[in-house]
Amino acid sequence: MNSIHPDKNGFYGEFGGAFIPEMLYPNIQELQEQYLGIINTTEFQQEFQSLLKDYVGRPTPLFYSKNLSAEFGAHIYLKREDLNHTGAHKINNTIGQILLAKRLHKKRIIAETGAGQHGVATATACALAGIDCTIFMGEIDIQRQMPNVERMKLLGAKVVPATSGSKTLKDATNEAIREWINNPVDTHYIIGSVVGPHPYPDLVARFQSVISQEIKQQLFEKTGDENPDYIIACIGGGSNAIGAFYHFIDNGKTKLIAVEAGGEGINSGKTAATIALGKKGIIHGSKTYLIQTEDGQIIEPHSISAGLDYPGIGPIHAYLHDTGKAIVVNITDIEAIEAAFYLSRKDGIIPALESAHALAYLKKMKFKSDDVVIVNLSGRGDKDMSTYQKFMNYEH
Ligand SMILES: *Cc1c(COP(=O)(O)O)cnc(C)c1O
């Protein structure tokens, strides 16, 4: 095994695996047995690459920011995942998974969503492929994220409220899994990050790895060296981060920095900094770090950015952290807001709040003047305008 690929049971070191109820075995087993055989065919790759290019809008630019470079005293590049169709990296994965679902002869897609970003990316891919789409979403999240609910409906998806528990993401996930158990033959479940039972973390990482594949080529064209000194990415479940790291792991040069959501501070009780505070356990079918009480109850996480508000972390990131192959740090809500305002005014790019966490870490680093630094700008900030507006009023 190398650092990127899990062993045949889906383990990265001690993390990962497939800890699932027996009733899910048929669904997961079908995927485990078939995913590599399908996605590694030339025919699959051709269709995937062609959609990434003409539908998603790839390759996304690698932008050299003169303004940030001058400010931070290094060569700073932004990987513009915010310019993807639907506004973030999530579409790379949903397009890949819809093509896989078609080849598995599935007639129907289900997915869970928290803030609605993965729901929108899934509904988009389903509309394109002409496949029936049902999105599970906590009742509270439906109220909080109405514009994305409207988008999903406009795209033809059915949005089903999860009304149990705290009526948020984990309850929506439970509903989706229940639905999948009841429809194992005709339904594919699209998970939105590098989390869940094997093979999902590996499947999603492979689809997102296009990000670092492009960075390599673009950086070589610009500098004559395909390997940067640093790559910085925010981390919720970890799909944009692993996509940006994938082709640089173990190259002996590039330092990989994953930025978690510190929320109101890691000692405030209102945080989503899983690596900083988490203990080993099992969440959504895989072994990883998660934020939990002494007796193993998951603690409700908090982050100002909905996309990072997750109590676990993808198993590959738990492994990269434990082996020292990646560095995991955290940034607070306020630091992220400041970074978002800064980039908006300095470069004319309004980043997603999630991506602003990665940007905010620039300020905490000491660079050498010839360092080449890449910040993965995972998404755009349109969806965060109401939050930004609250802080703008504050400024005066
Ligand atoms: C969902 C989301 C994230 C967090 O998900 P990862 O799987 O950790 O990448 C980050 N940025 C944006 C813009 C998102 O929409």
Short mmCIF file of C-alpha atoms and ligand atoms in Angstrom, two decimals:
data_model
loop_
_atom_site.label_atom_id
_atom_site.label_comp_id
_atom_site.label_asym_id
_atom_site.label_seq_id
_atom_site.Cartn_x
_atom_site.Cartn_y
_atom_site.Cartn_z
CA MET A 1 0.00 0.00 0.00
CA ASN A 2 1.15 3.57 -0.61
CA SER A 3 -0.23 6.63 1.17
CA ILE A 4 -2.93 7.37 -1.36
CA HIS A 5 -4.58 4.01 -1.83
CA PRO A 6 -6.20 1.96 0.94
CA ASP A 7 -5.59 -1.78 1.28
CA LYS A 8 -8.14 -4.19 -0.12
CA ASN A 9 -10.37 -3.80 2.93
CA GLY A 10 -10.32 -0.03 2.65
CA PHE A 11 -7.84 0.70 5.43
CA TYR A 12 -5.32 3.53 5.45
CA GLY A 13 -3.13 2.22 8.26
CA GLU A 14 -5.61 1.63 11.06
CA PHE A 15 -8.21 4.06 9.65
CA GLY A 16 -11.09 3.52 7.25
CA GLY A 17 -12.66 0.13 6.59
CA ALA A 18 -16.37 -0.56 6.24
CA PHE A 19 -18.14 -0.79 9.60
CA ILE A 20 -21.72 -1.19 8.42
CA PRO A 21 -24.89 -2.97 9.45
CA GLU A 22 -25.37 -6.35 7.82
CA MET A 23 -28.34 -5.08 5.85
CA LEU A 24 -26.02 -2.76 3.90
CA TYR A 25 -23.56 -5.50 2.87
CA PRO A 26 -25.09 -6.17 -0.57
CA ASN A 27 -24.98 -2.48 -1.55
CA ILE A 28 -21.45 -1.88 -0.33
CA GLN A 29 -20.13 -5.18 -1.62
CA GLU A 30 -21.38 -4.45 -5.14
CA LEU A 31 -19.55 -1.12 -5.10
CA GLN A 32 -16.36 -2.58 -3.61
CA GLU A 33 -16.22 -5.28 -6.23
CA GLN A 34 -16.99 -3.08 -9.21
CA TYR A 35 -15.80 0.49 -8.74
CA LEU A 36 -12.18 0.15 -9.91
CA GLY A 37 -13.07 -2.08 -12.82
CA ILE A 38 -15.53 0.52 -14.05
CA ILE A 39 -13.76 3.81 -13.40
CA ASN A 40 -10.40 2.67 -14.75
CA THR A 41 -11.72 1.83 -18.22
CA THR A 42 -10.71 4.15 -21.06
CA GLU A 43 -14.34 4.52 -22.02
CA PHE A 44 -15.29 5.75 -18.52
CA GLN A 45 -12.32 8.11 -18.31
CA GLN A 46 -13.07 9.59 -21.71
CA GLU A 47 -16.67 10.40 -20.79
CA PHE A 48 -15.62 11.72 -17.36
CA GLN A 49 -12.84 13.94 -18.75
CA SER A 50 -15.06 15.25 -21.50
CA LEU A 51 -17.79 16.28 -19.02
CA LEU A 52 -15.23 17.82 -16.67
CA LYS A 53 -14.02 19.93 -19.57
CA ASP A 54 -17.19 20.97 -21.36
CA TYR A 55 -19.78 20.81 -18.59
CA VAL A 56 -17.92 21.58 -15.36
CA GLY A 57 -15.53 24.04 -17.02
CA ARG A 58 -12.17 22.40 -16.27
CA PRO A 59 -9.30 22.90 -16.09
CA THR A 60 -9.94 25.58 -13.49
CA PRO A 61 -7.30 28.35 -13.61
CA LEU A 62 -4.24 28.47 -11.38
CA PHE A 63 -4.11 32.18 -10.62
CA TYR A 64 -0.88 33.88 -9.54
CA SER A 65 -1.96 36.52 -7.04
CA LYS A 66 0.50 39.42 -7.21
CA ASN A 67 -1.33 41.15 -4.40
CA LEU A 68 -1.19 38.23 -1.97
CA SER A 69 2.38 37.43 -3.03
CA ALA A 70 3.49 40.97 -2.16
CA GLU A 71 1.60 40.87 1.13
CA PHE A 72 2.90 37.50 2.36
CA GLY A 73 6.39 37.55 0.83
CA ALA A 74 6.16 34.35 -1.23
CA HIS A 75 4.71 33.23 -4.56
CA ILE A 76 1.02 32.66 -3.86
CA TYR A 77 -1.22 30.88 -6.33
CA LEU A 78 -4.97 30.29 -6.03
CA LYS A 79 -6.46 27.12 -7.53
CA ARG A 80 -9.82 28.39 -8.71
CA GLU A 81 -12.27 25.59 -7.86
CA ASP A 82 -14.74 28.42 -7.23
CA LEU A 83 -15.07 28.74 -11.00
CA ASN A 84 -16.52 25.24 -11.45
CA HIS A 85 -20.15 24.86 -12.53
CA THR A 86 -22.33 25.10 -9.37
CA GLY A 87 -19.57 27.02 -7.59
CA ALA A 88 -17.32 24.47 -5.88
CA HIS A 89 -15.28 21.28 -6.25
CA LYS A 90 -18.20 19.03 -5.26
CA ILE A 91 -19.36 18.65 -8.86
CA ASN A 92 -16.14 16.76 -9.77
CA ASN A 93 -17.33 13.92 -7.54
CA THR A 94 -21.04 13.94 -8.39
CA ILE A 95 -20.31 13.78 -12.14
CA GLY A 96 -17.96 10.84 -11.54
CA GLN A 97 -20.47 9.02 -9.36
CA ILE A 98 -23.39 9.53 -11.73
CA LEU A 99 -21.36 7.92 -14.53
CA LEU A 100 -20.57 5.02 -12.19
CA ALA A 101 -24.25 4.69 -11.21
CA LYS A 102 -25.29 4.47 -14.87
CA ARG A 103 -22.81 1.66 -15.45
CA LEU A 104 -24.17 -0.16 -12.40
CA HIS A 105 -27.62 0.12 -14.06
CA LYS A 106 -29.04 2.20 -11.22
CA LYS A 107 -32.30 4.02 -11.93
CA ARG A 108 -32.29 6.35 -9.00
CA ILE A 109 -29.90 8.47 -6.90
CA ILE A 110 -30.16 9.37 -3.23
CA ALA A 111 -27.89 11.70 -1.27
CA GLU A 112 -27.81 13.58 2.01
CA THR A 113 -26.95 17.23 2.34
CA GLY A 114 -26.30 19.68 5.17
CA ALA A 115 -26.00 23.17 3.75
CA GLY A 116 -27.29 21.98 0.40
CA GLN A 117 -24.08 22.30 -1.62
CA HIS A 118 -23.69 18.56 -2.16
CA GLY A 119 -27.44 18.32 -2.76
CA VAL A 120 -27.23 20.92 -5.53
CA ALA A 121 -24.19 19.24 -7.13
CA THR A 122 -25.98 15.88 -7.00
CA ALA A 123 -29.26 17.26 -8.39
CA THR A 124 -27.27 18.89 -11.19
CA ALA A 125 -25.54 15.64 -12.19
CA CYS A 126 -28.87 13.78 -12.03
CA ALA A 127 -30.57 16.33 -14.28
CA LEU A 128 -27.76 15.98 -16.79
CA ALA A 129 -27.92 12.18 -16.74
CA GLY A 130 -31.73 12.01 -16.66
CA ILE A 131 -31.74 10.00 -13.44
CA ASP A 132 -34.34 10.33 -10.68
CA CYS A 133 -32.95 12.19 -7.63
CA THR A 134 -33.98 12.27 -3.97
CA ILE A 135 -32.09 14.44 -1.47
CA PHE A 136 -32.44 13.98 2.30
CA MET A 137 -32.01 17.11 4.34
CA GLY A 138 -32.62 17.93 8.00
CA GLU A 139 -35.79 19.93 8.59
CA ILE A 140 -33.81 22.65 10.34
CA ASP A 141 -31.28 22.83 7.49
CA ILE A 142 -34.14 23.15 5.00
CA GLN A 143 -35.29 26.26 6.82
CA ARG A 144 -31.74 27.66 7.11
CA GLN A 145 -30.70 26.98 3.50
CA MET A 146 -33.80 27.83 1.49
CA PRO A 147 -32.02 29.10 -1.68
CA ASN A 148 -30.27 25.74 -2.12
CA VAL A 149 -33.54 23.88 -1.47
CA GLU A 150 -35.15 25.93 -4.25
CA ARG A 151 -32.21 25.19 -6.55
CA MET A 152 -32.51 21.44 -5.99
CA LYS A 153 -36.23 21.57 -6.73
CA LEU A 154 -35.69 23.63 -9.87
CA LEU A 155 -33.19 20.99 -10.98
CA GLY A 156 -35.93 18.37 -10.61
CA ALA A 157 -34.87 16.72 -7.36
CA LYS A 158 -37.20 15.67 -4.58
CA VAL A 159 -36.12 17.10 -1.20
CA VAL A 160 -37.18 14.94 1.76
CA PRO A 161 -37.02 16.49 5.24
CA ALA A 162 -35.39 14.46 8.02
CA THR A 163 -37.52 15.08 11.08
CA SER A 164 -35.78 12.95 13.71
CA GLY A 165 -33.03 13.85 16.21
CA SER A 166 -31.48 17.28 15.82
CA LYS A 167 -33.05 17.51 12.32
CA THR A 168 -29.67 18.25 10.71
CA LEU A 169 -27.01 16.48 8.62
CA LYS A 170 -26.51 13.31 10.67
CA ASP A 171 -30.27 12.68 10.73
CA ALA A 172 -30.45 13.22 6.97
CA THR A 173 -27.61 10.68 6.61
CA ASN A 174 -29.53 8.14 8.70
CA GLU A 175 -32.63 8.61 6.51
CA ALA A 176 -30.60 8.17 3.33
CA ILE A 177 -29.01 4.96 4.61
CA ARG A 178 -32.42 3.58 5.62
CA GLU A 179 -33.73 4.36 2.15
CA TRP A 180 -30.73 2.66 0.56
CA ILE A 181 -31.19 -0.52 2.61
CA ASN A 182 -34.77 -0.68 1.36
CA ASN A 183 -33.78 -0.18 -2.31
CA PRO A 184 -30.45 -1.98 -2.82
CA VAL A 185 -31.01 -3.01 -6.42
CA ASP A 186 -32.06 0.13 -8.26
CA THR A 187 -30.57 2.95 -6.13
CA HIS A 188 -27.07 4.44 -5.82
CA TYR A 189 -26.12 6.57 -2.83
CA ILE A 190 -23.81 9.48 -3.70
CA ILE A 191 -21.68 10.45 -0.71
CA GLY A 192 -20.26 13.97 -0.94
CA SER A 193 -16.84 13.74 0.71
CA VAL A 194 -14.00 11.27 1.43
CA VAL A 195 -16.01 9.77 4.29
CA GLY A 196 -18.23 6.72 4.73
CA PRO A 197 -17.47 3.02 4.35
CA HIS A 198 -14.93 1.71 1.84
CA PRO A 199 -14.92 2.26 -1.14
CA TYR A 200 -16.35 5.78 -0.83
CA PRO A 201 -13.22 7.55 0.51
CA ASP A 202 -11.09 6.09 -2.28
CA LEU A 203 -13.76 6.60 -4.93
CA VAL A 204 -14.28 10.27 -4.07
CA ALA A 205 -10.51 10.90 -3.72
CA ARG A 206 -9.91 9.52 -7.21
CA PHE A 207 -12.57 11.78 -8.72
CA GLN A 208 -11.25 14.85 -6.88
CA SER A 209 -7.61 14.07 -7.74
CA VAL A 210 -8.11 15.99 -10.99
CA ILE A 211 -7.39 19.11 -8.90
CA SER A 212 -3.77 18.19 -8.14
CA GLN A 213 -3.28 16.66 -11.57
CA GLU A 214 -4.07 20.06 -13.07
CA ILE A 215 -1.99 21.96 -10.50
CA LYS A 216 1.08 19.90 -11.45
CA GLN A 217 0.74 20.69 -15.11
CA GLN A 218 -0.19 24.35 -14.63
CA LEU A 219 2.61 24.98 -12.17
CA PHE A 220 5.13 23.36 -14.48
CA GLU A 221 4.00 25.62 -17.31
CA LYS A 222 4.35 28.70 -15.11
CA THR A 223 7.52 27.92 -13.16
CA GLY A 224 9.27 24.94 -14.72
CA ASP A 225 8.76 22.90 -11.52
CA GLU A 226 5.59 20.90 -11.01
CA ASN A 227 5.96 20.61 -7.21
CA PRO A 228 5.10 23.57 -4.96
CA ASP A 229 6.55 24.08 -1.47
CA TYR A 230 3.13 24.23 0.18
CA ILE A 231 -0.46 23.32 -0.57
CA ILE A 232 -3.08 24.68 1.80
CA ALA A 233 -6.69 23.47 1.75
CA CYS A 234 -9.64 23.58 4.11
CA ILE A 235 -11.00 20.35 5.49
CA GLY A 236 -14.52 19.30 6.41
CA GLY A 237 -14.72 15.65 5.39
CA GLY A 238 -11.62 16.30 3.31
CA SER A 239 -12.49 15.91 -0.38
CA ASN A 240 -11.14 19.20 -1.74
CA ALA A 241 -8.03 18.80 0.42
CA ILE A 242 -7.26 15.27 -0.76
CA GLY A 243 -7.98 16.33 -4.35
CA ALA A 244 -5.39 19.09 -4.01
CA PHE A 245 -2.86 16.86 -2.17
CA TYR A 246 -3.26 13.64 -4.16
CA HIS A 247 -0.40 13.85 -6.64
CA PHE A 248 1.99 15.52 -4.17
CA ILE A 249 1.90 13.03 -1.29
CA ASP A 250 5.35 11.57 -0.56
CA ASN A 251 7.15 13.68 -3.21
CA GLY A 252 9.77 14.71 -0.65
CA LYS A 253 9.16 18.42 -1.16
CA THR A 254 5.60 19.63 -0.87
CA LYS A 255 4.24 20.34 2.61
CA LEU A 256 0.55 19.56 2.81
CA ILE A 257 -1.47 21.73 5.17
CA ALA A 258 -5.09 20.94 6.02
CA VAL A 259 -7.08 23.64 7.79
CA GLU A 260 -9.94 22.60 10.07
CA ALA A 261 -12.71 24.83 11.36
CA GLY A 262 -11.80 26.03 14.85
CA GLY A 263 -15.24 27.62 15.26
CA GLU A 264 -15.18 29.99 18.23
CA GLY A 265 -11.86 28.44 19.36
CA ILE A 266 -10.86 24.89 20.12
CA ASN A 267 -11.47 25.33 23.85
CA SER A 268 -14.83 27.06 23.44
CA GLY A 269 -16.97 23.95 23.10
CA LYS A 270 -18.17 25.40 19.79
CA THR A 271 -15.76 23.96 17.25
CA ALA A 272 -15.36 21.46 14.43
CA ALA A 273 -11.59 20.91 14.88
CA THR A 274 -11.66 17.13 14.67
CA ILE A 275 -7.93 16.43 14.62
CA ALA A 276 -7.22 18.93 17.38
CA LEU A 277 -9.82 17.46 19.74
CA GLY A 278 -11.01 14.16 18.35
CA LYS A 279 -10.48 10.62 19.55
CA LYS A 280 -10.48 7.46 17.50
CA GLY A 281 -13.89 5.99 16.86
CA ILE A 282 -16.32 5.00 14.15
CA ILE A 283 -18.54 7.42 12.29
CA HIS A 284 -20.60 6.78 9.16
CA GLY A 285 -19.02 3.38 8.57
CA SER A 286 -15.33 4.14 8.92
CA LYS A 287 -12.73 4.34 11.66
CA THR A 288 -11.27 7.81 12.07
CA TYR A 289 -10.97 10.67 14.53
CA LEU A 290 -14.19 12.22 15.74
CA ILE A 291 -15.29 14.70 18.34
CA GLN A 292 -16.99 12.70 21.05
CA THR A 293 -17.67 12.56 24.77
CA GLU A 294 -15.82 10.20 27.16
CA ASP A 295 -18.50 7.57 26.63
CA GLY A 296 -18.47 7.87 22.85
CA GLN A 297 -21.41 10.19 22.12
CA ILE A 298 -20.79 12.45 19.13
CA ILE A 299 -20.60 16.11 20.16
CA GLU A 300 -22.50 18.56 17.93
CA PRO A 301 -19.82 20.45 16.02
CA HIS A 302 -19.88 24.15 15.27
CA SER A 303 -18.42 26.19 12.44
CA ILE A 304 -19.59 29.41 10.82
CA SER A 305 -19.19 27.59 7.51
CA ALA A 306 -21.76 24.86 6.97
CA GLY A 307 -19.41 22.84 4.76
CA LEU A 308 -16.88 22.35 7.57
CA ASP A 309 -19.44 21.68 10.29
CA TYR A 310 -18.75 17.94 10.56
CA PRO A 311 -17.74 15.98 13.70
CA GLY A 312 -15.44 13.56 11.84
CA ILE A 313 -12.74 13.63 9.17
CA GLY A 314 -12.04 11.36 6.21
CA PRO A 315 -9.92 8.32 7.24
CA ILE A 316 -7.15 9.16 4.79
CA HIS A 317 -6.63 12.47 6.58
CA ALA A 318 -6.50 10.73 9.97
CA TYR A 319 -3.77 8.55 8.45
CA LEU A 320 -1.84 11.42 6.81
CA HIS A 321 -1.94 13.27 10.13
CA ASP A 322 -0.77 10.34 12.26
CA THR A 323 2.10 9.57 9.89
CA GLY A 324 3.18 13.21 9.66
CA LYS A 325 2.60 13.31 5.91
CA ALA A 326 0.21 16.25 6.33
CA ILE A 327 -0.03 19.01 8.90
CA VAL A 328 -3.46 19.75 10.34
CA VAL A 329 -4.13 23.21 11.78
CA ASN A 330 -7.23 25.23 12.61
CA ILE A 331 -8.68 28.68 11.99
CA THR A 332 -11.51 30.37 13.88
CA ASP A 333 -14.78 31.75 12.49
CA ILE A 334 -13.58 35.34 12.84
CA GLU A 335 -10.21 34.69 11.21
CA ALA A 336 -12.03 33.11 8.26
CA ILE A 337 -14.39 36.08 7.92
CA GLU A 338 -11.42 38.46 7.94
CA ALA A 339 -9.67 36.44 5.23
CA ALA A 340 -12.81 36.40 3.08
CA PHE A 341 -13.10 40.20 3.33
CA TYR A 342 -9.42 40.54 2.62
CA LEU A 343 -9.48 38.46 -0.58
CA SER A 344 -12.65 40.17 -1.77
CA ARG A 345 -11.06 43.60 -1.50
CA LYS A 346 -7.51 42.67 -2.41
CA ASP A 347 -8.12 40.44 -5.44
CA GLY A 348 -11.80 40.88 -6.32
CA ILE A 349 -12.62 37.27 -5.50
CA ILE A 350 -15.36 36.52 -2.95
CA PRO A 351 -14.45 33.09 -1.56
CA ALA A 352 -16.68 30.54 0.15
CA LEU A 353 -16.40 30.69 3.92
CA GLU A 354 -14.90 27.19 3.85
CA SER A 355 -12.14 28.27 1.46
CA ALA A 356 -11.53 31.39 3.56
CA HIS A 357 -10.24 29.08 6.32
CA ALA A 358 -7.42 27.93 4.03
CA LEU A 359 -6.62 31.52 3.03
CA ALA A 360 -6.58 32.70 6.62
CA TYR A 361 -3.70 30.35 7.39
CA LEU A 362 -1.35 32.35 5.11
CA LYS A 363 -1.16 34.96 7.84
CA LYS A 364 0.11 32.40 10.37
CA MET A 365 3.01 31.17 8.27
CA LYS A 366 6.60 32.28 7.82
CA PHE A 367 7.68 31.97 4.20
CA LYS A 368 10.98 32.22 2.39
CA SER A 369 10.78 34.69 -0.49
CA ASP A 370 11.09 32.00 -3.17
CA ASP A 371 8.49 29.65 -1.63
CA VAL A 372 5.74 28.57 -4.00
CA VAL A 373 2.43 28.29 -2.17
CA ILE A 374 -0.90 27.04 -3.48
CA VAL A 375 -4.16 27.77 -1.75
CA ASN A 376 -7.07 25.64 -2.93
CA LEU A 377 -10.03 27.98 -3.32
CA SER A 378 -12.66 25.25 -2.95
CA GLY A 379 -15.71 27.39 -3.72
CA ARG A 380 -17.24 30.80 -4.24
CA GLY A 381 -18.95 32.94 -1.68
CA ASP A 382 -22.36 33.71 -3.21
CA LYS A 383 -23.97 31.24 -0.81
CA ASP A 384 -22.38 33.02 2.17
CA MET A 385 -23.57 36.55 1.40
CA SER A 386 -26.04 36.67 4.27
CA THR A 387 -23.27 35.79 6.74
CA TYR A 388 -20.86 38.29 5.18
CA GLN A 389 -23.53 40.95 5.31
CA LYS A 390 -23.93 40.56 9.07
CA PHE A 391 -20.22 41.21 9.54
CA MET A 392 -20.19 44.16 7.12
CA ASN A 393 -22.78 45.91 9.25
CA TYR A 394 -20.48 45.26 12.20
CA GLU A 395 -17.55 47.04 10.56
CA HIS A 396 -19.03 50.52 10.81
C1 LIG B 1 -18.53 21.16 1.09
C2 LIG B 1 -17.46 22.15 0.95
C3 LIG B 1 -16.22 22.01 1.63
C4 LIG B 1 -15.94 20.89 2.61
O1 LIG B 1 -15.95 19.61 2.08
P1 LIG B 1 -14.60 18.79 1.86
O2 LIG B 1 -15.09 17.42 1.54
O3 LIG B 1 -13.80 18.85 3.11
O4 LIG B 1 -13.89 19.42 0.72
C5 LIG B 1 -15.24 22.95 1.40
N1 LIG B 1 -15.44 24.00 0.58
C6 LIG B 1 -16.61 24.18 -0.08
C7 LIG B 1 -16.76 25.37 -0.96
C8 LIG B 1 -17.65 23.26 0.08
O5 LIG B 1 -18.81 23.46 -0.57
#
